GROMACS .gro file of C-alpha atoms in nm:
model
  195
    1MET     CA    1  -0.012  -0.001  -0.014
    2LYS     CA    2   0.280   0.239   0.072
    3SER     CA    3   0.445   0.196  -0.259
    4SER     CA    4   0.143   0.292  -0.449
    5ASN     CA    5   0.085   0.605  -0.248
    6LEU     CA    6   0.407   0.694  -0.368
    7LEU     CA    7   0.390   0.650  -0.692
    8LEU     CA    8   0.130   0.873  -0.789
    9PRO     CA    9   0.311   1.189  -0.590
   10SER     CA   10   0.655   1.059  -0.782
   11LEU     CA   11   0.469   1.069  -1.141
   12ILE     CA   12   0.294   1.427  -1.035
   13LEU     CA   13   0.615   1.527  -0.957
   14SER     CA   14   0.829   1.403  -1.228
   15LEU     CA   15   0.571   1.570  -1.457
   16PHE     CA   16   0.628   1.868  -1.305
   17LEU     CA   17   0.987   1.871  -1.318
   18THR     CA   18   0.985   1.803  -1.699
   19ASN     CA   19   0.724   2.072  -1.761
   20CYS     CA   20   0.937   2.311  -1.555
   21THR     CA   21   1.298   2.265  -1.764
   22LYS     CA   22   1.378   2.518  -2.039
   23LYS     CA   23   1.235   2.413  -2.368
   24GLU     CA   24   1.395   2.555  -2.709
   25ASN     CA   25   1.160   2.744  -2.888
   26PRO     CA   26   1.043   2.548  -3.158
   27SER     CA   27   0.913   2.816  -3.395
   28ALA     CA   28   1.275   2.984  -3.337
   29GLN     CA   29   1.457   2.710  -3.467
   30SER     CA   30   1.221   2.648  -3.773
   31ASP     CA   31   1.265   3.036  -3.900
   32THR     CA   32   1.617   2.986  -3.863
   33ALA     CA   33   1.559   2.706  -4.078
   34GLN     CA   34   1.345   2.810  -4.304
   35GLY     CA   35   1.526   3.119  -4.360
   36GLN     CA   36   1.825   2.920  -4.452
   37VAL     CA   37   1.614   2.735  -4.694
   38SER     CA   38   1.445   2.989  -4.830
   39LYS     CA   39   1.789   3.140  -4.942
   40GLU     CA   40   1.875   2.821  -5.103
   41ALA     CA   41   1.520   2.795  -5.250
   42GLN     CA   42   1.582   3.136  -5.408
   43VAL     CA   43   1.916   3.093  -5.531
   44LYS     CA   44   1.820   2.701  -5.669
   45ARG     CA   45   1.494   2.961  -5.856
   46GLY     CA   46   1.729   3.183  -6.001
   47GLU     CA   47   1.985   2.885  -6.123
   48TYR     CA   48   1.634   2.743  -6.320
   49LEU     CA   49   1.551   3.110  -6.466
   50VAL     CA   50   1.906   3.162  -6.542
   51THR     CA   51   1.857   2.823  -6.732
   52VAL     CA   52   1.553   2.848  -6.889
   53ILE     CA   53   1.599   3.232  -7.024
   54GLY     CA   54   1.929   3.117  -7.170
   55CYS     CA   55   2.160   3.303  -6.989
   56ASN     CA   56   2.438   3.033  -7.069
   57ASP     CA   57   2.367   3.061  -7.432
   58CYS     CA   58   2.547   3.388  -7.482
   59HIS     CA   59   2.718   3.467  -7.154
   60SER     CA   60   2.943   3.112  -7.122
   61PRO     CA   61   3.222   3.047  -7.311
   62LYS     CA   62   3.180   2.686  -7.481
   63ILE     CA   63   3.396   2.386  -7.483
   64MET     CA   64   3.353   2.136  -7.793
   65THR     CA   65   3.182   1.815  -7.696
   66GLU     CA   66   3.081   1.519  -7.876
   67TYR     CA   67   2.713   1.720  -7.884
   68GLY     CA   68   2.830   2.048  -8.026
   69PRO     CA   69   2.941   2.326  -7.800
   70ALA     CA   70   2.823   2.342  -7.445
   71PRO     CA   71   2.900   2.579  -7.160
   72ASP     CA   72   3.268   2.563  -7.015
   73PRO     CA   73   3.202   2.501  -6.647
   74GLU     CA   74   3.513   2.613  -6.590
   75ARG     CA   75   3.410   2.997  -6.718
   76LEU     CA   76   3.047   2.984  -6.637
   77LEU     CA   77   2.876   3.308  -6.729
   78SER     CA   78   3.200   3.488  -6.760
   79GLY     CA   79   3.092   3.638  -7.080
   80HIS     CA   80   3.347   3.702  -7.410
   81PRO     CA   81   3.694   3.596  -7.353
   82ALA     CA   82   3.891   3.889  -7.293
   83ASP     CA   83   4.178   3.733  -7.515
   84GLU     CA   84   3.954   3.617  -7.796
   85LYS     CA   85   3.960   3.803  -8.152
   86MET     CA   86   3.662   3.826  -8.340
   87ALA     CA   87   3.755   3.714  -8.748
   88ASP     CA   88   3.752   4.018  -8.991
   89VAL     CA   89   3.428   3.996  -9.163
   90ALA     CA   90   3.575   4.059  -9.549
   91ASP     CA   91   3.212   4.120  -9.720
   92LYS     CA   92   3.103   4.403  -9.497
   93SER     CA   93   2.768   4.416  -9.651
   94VAL     CA   94   2.628   4.127  -9.533
   95LEU     CA   95   2.641   4.282  -9.206
   96LYS     CA   96   2.336   4.503  -9.344
   97ASN     CA   97   2.106   4.232  -9.302
   98TYR     CA   98   2.245   3.910  -9.122
   99ALA     CA   99   2.408   3.873  -8.754
  100LEU     CA  100   2.715   3.671  -8.745
  101PHE     CA  101   2.834   3.463  -8.404
  102ASN     CA  102   3.181   3.348  -8.294
  103MET     CA  103   3.161   2.993  -8.208
  104SER     CA  104   3.088   3.036  -7.849
  105LEU     CA  105   2.801   3.270  -7.903
  106THR     CA  106   2.975   3.495  -7.675
  107ALA     CA  107   3.016   3.773  -7.984
  108SER     CA  108   2.801   3.894  -8.196
  109VAL     CA  109   2.852   4.120  -8.524
  110GLY     CA  110   2.569   4.309  -8.693
  111PRO     CA  111   2.412   4.656  -8.846
  112TRP     CA  112   2.485   4.748  -8.488
  113GLY     CA  113   2.875   4.642  -8.510
  114THR     CA  114   3.040   4.390  -8.270
  115SER     CA  115   2.869   4.340  -7.933
  116PHE     CA  116   3.030   4.110  -7.647
  117ALA     CA  117   2.822   3.942  -7.389
  118ALA     CA  118   2.897   4.038  -7.019
  119ASN     CA  119   3.058   3.890  -6.746
  120LEU     CA  120   2.761   3.772  -6.509
  121THR     CA  121   3.032   3.632  -6.257
  122PRO     CA  122   3.020   3.819  -5.884
  123ASP     CA  123   3.372   3.889  -5.968
  124GLY     CA  124   3.487   4.298  -5.998
  125THR     CA  125   3.549   4.259  -6.336
  126GLY     CA  126   3.163   4.126  -6.394
  127ILE     CA  127   2.898   4.234  -6.153
  128GLY     CA  128   3.070   4.235  -5.830
  129ASN     CA  129   3.043   4.558  -5.778
  130TRP     CA  130   2.670   4.657  -5.889
  131SER     CA  131   2.401   4.658  -5.661
  132LEU     CA  132   2.085   4.454  -5.691
  133ASN     CA  133   1.874   4.780  -5.824
  134GLN     CA  134   2.131   4.868  -6.091
  135PHE     CA  135   2.075   4.477  -6.183
  136LYS     CA  136   1.721   4.533  -6.238
  137LYS     CA  137   1.766   4.847  -6.422
  138ALA     CA  138   1.984   4.681  -6.671
  139MET     CA  139   1.739   4.355  -6.728
  140ARG     CA  140   1.411   4.604  -6.706
  141GLU     CA  141   1.549   4.897  -6.901
  142GLY     CA  142   1.841   4.764  -7.093
  143LYS     CA  143   2.080   5.009  -6.967
  144PHE     CA  144   2.509   4.903  -6.943
  145LYS     CA  145   2.557   4.833  -6.566
  146GLY     CA  146   2.243   4.940  -6.468
  147MET     CA  147   2.358   5.293  -6.499
  148GLU     CA  148   2.105   5.581  -6.565
  149ASN     CA  149   2.355   5.784  -6.818
  150GLY     CA  150   2.478   5.459  -6.961
  151ARG     CA  151   2.412   5.319  -7.300
  152MET     CA  152   2.171   5.117  -7.427
  153LEU     CA  153   2.247   4.726  -7.423
  154LEU     CA  154   2.332   4.590  -7.776
  155PRO     CA  155   2.154   4.313  -7.948
  156PRO     CA  156   2.115   4.048  -7.899
  157MET     CA  157   2.103   4.072  -7.551
  158PRO     CA  158   1.670   4.043  -7.528
  159TRP     CA  159   1.637   4.276  -7.235
  160PRO     CA  160   1.290   4.388  -7.335
  161ASN     CA  161   1.165   4.048  -7.296
  162PHE     CA  162   1.292   4.076  -6.944
  163LYS     CA  163   1.090   4.397  -6.886
  164ALA     CA  164   0.798   4.213  -6.685
  165MET     CA  165   1.010   3.983  -6.457
  166ASN     CA  166   0.897   4.036  -6.148
  167ASN     CA  167   1.119   4.139  -5.852
  168GLU     CA  168   1.110   3.810  -5.681
  169ASP     CA  169   1.279   3.610  -6.019
  170LEU     CA  170   1.479   3.893  -6.081
  171GLU     CA  171   1.617   3.881  -5.694
  172ALA     CA  172   1.644   3.492  -5.739
  173ILE     CA  173   1.843   3.579  -6.056
  174TRP     CA  174   2.080   3.770  -5.898
  175ALA     CA  175   2.095   3.563  -5.608
  176TYR     CA  176   2.199   3.284  -5.841
  177LEU     CA  177   2.472   3.484  -5.996
  178ASN     CA  178   2.651   3.583  -5.656
  179SER     CA  179   2.662   3.215  -5.613
  180ILE     CA  180   2.871   3.096  -5.882
  181PRO     CA  181   3.269   3.140  -5.875
  182ALA     CA  182   3.398   3.430  -5.961
  183VAL     CA  183   3.573   3.456  -6.273
  184ARG     CA  184   3.811   3.746  -6.356
  185ASN     CA  185   3.748   3.825  -6.732
  186ILE     CA  186   3.743   4.149  -6.886
  187VAL     CA  187   3.471   4.160  -7.165
  188PRO     CA  188   3.582   4.398  -7.485
  189ALA     CA  189   3.408   4.726  -7.537
  190PRO     CA  190   3.181   4.699  -7.800
  191VAL     CA  191   3.274   4.815  -8.159
  192PRO     CA  192   3.066   5.036  -8.371
  193PRO     CA  193   2.936   4.940  -8.740
  194ALA     CA  194   3.223   5.010  -8.992
  195GLY     CA  195   3.203   5.296  -9.202
   0.00000   0.00000   0.00000
């Protein structure tokens, strides 16, 4: 009888002590985890968008594979290589009606002159010194380096297609571009049309 009399108070005391111990706030823990996951998810979304809108098509130098040219993973999104020269077009009259590209698609020549794909990596020679607002201005308004008084981006950059992109998507692209390895590459300045 005595042992059963002690059992009930012991259970009550155990429950009381268990509930009085300090517990971690599970919502604080999940908020932190959710913040990390959402940043991770934002970068993944940005990678997806960069892929489906074709940024690698022009902004990544290519290597030749058995399936044809493919983005060079060592120079991903680093723009037209500084040391790669464009071939001379002997018949300039062809440029009035055609656009010509190099094998990597990082440079093109047409009625606008010669344009070179920009370095989109977070290096100082790329977008490393840009702000998010500059990036948005470049994408939505076609302003070189997102500068208000700068020149317009040249073809074949399809910035008019991106005018309607929402902030969430542009911020995801920005997050992804800032997560990739920085590649030092000073892209050549555009060349105006001949004559």
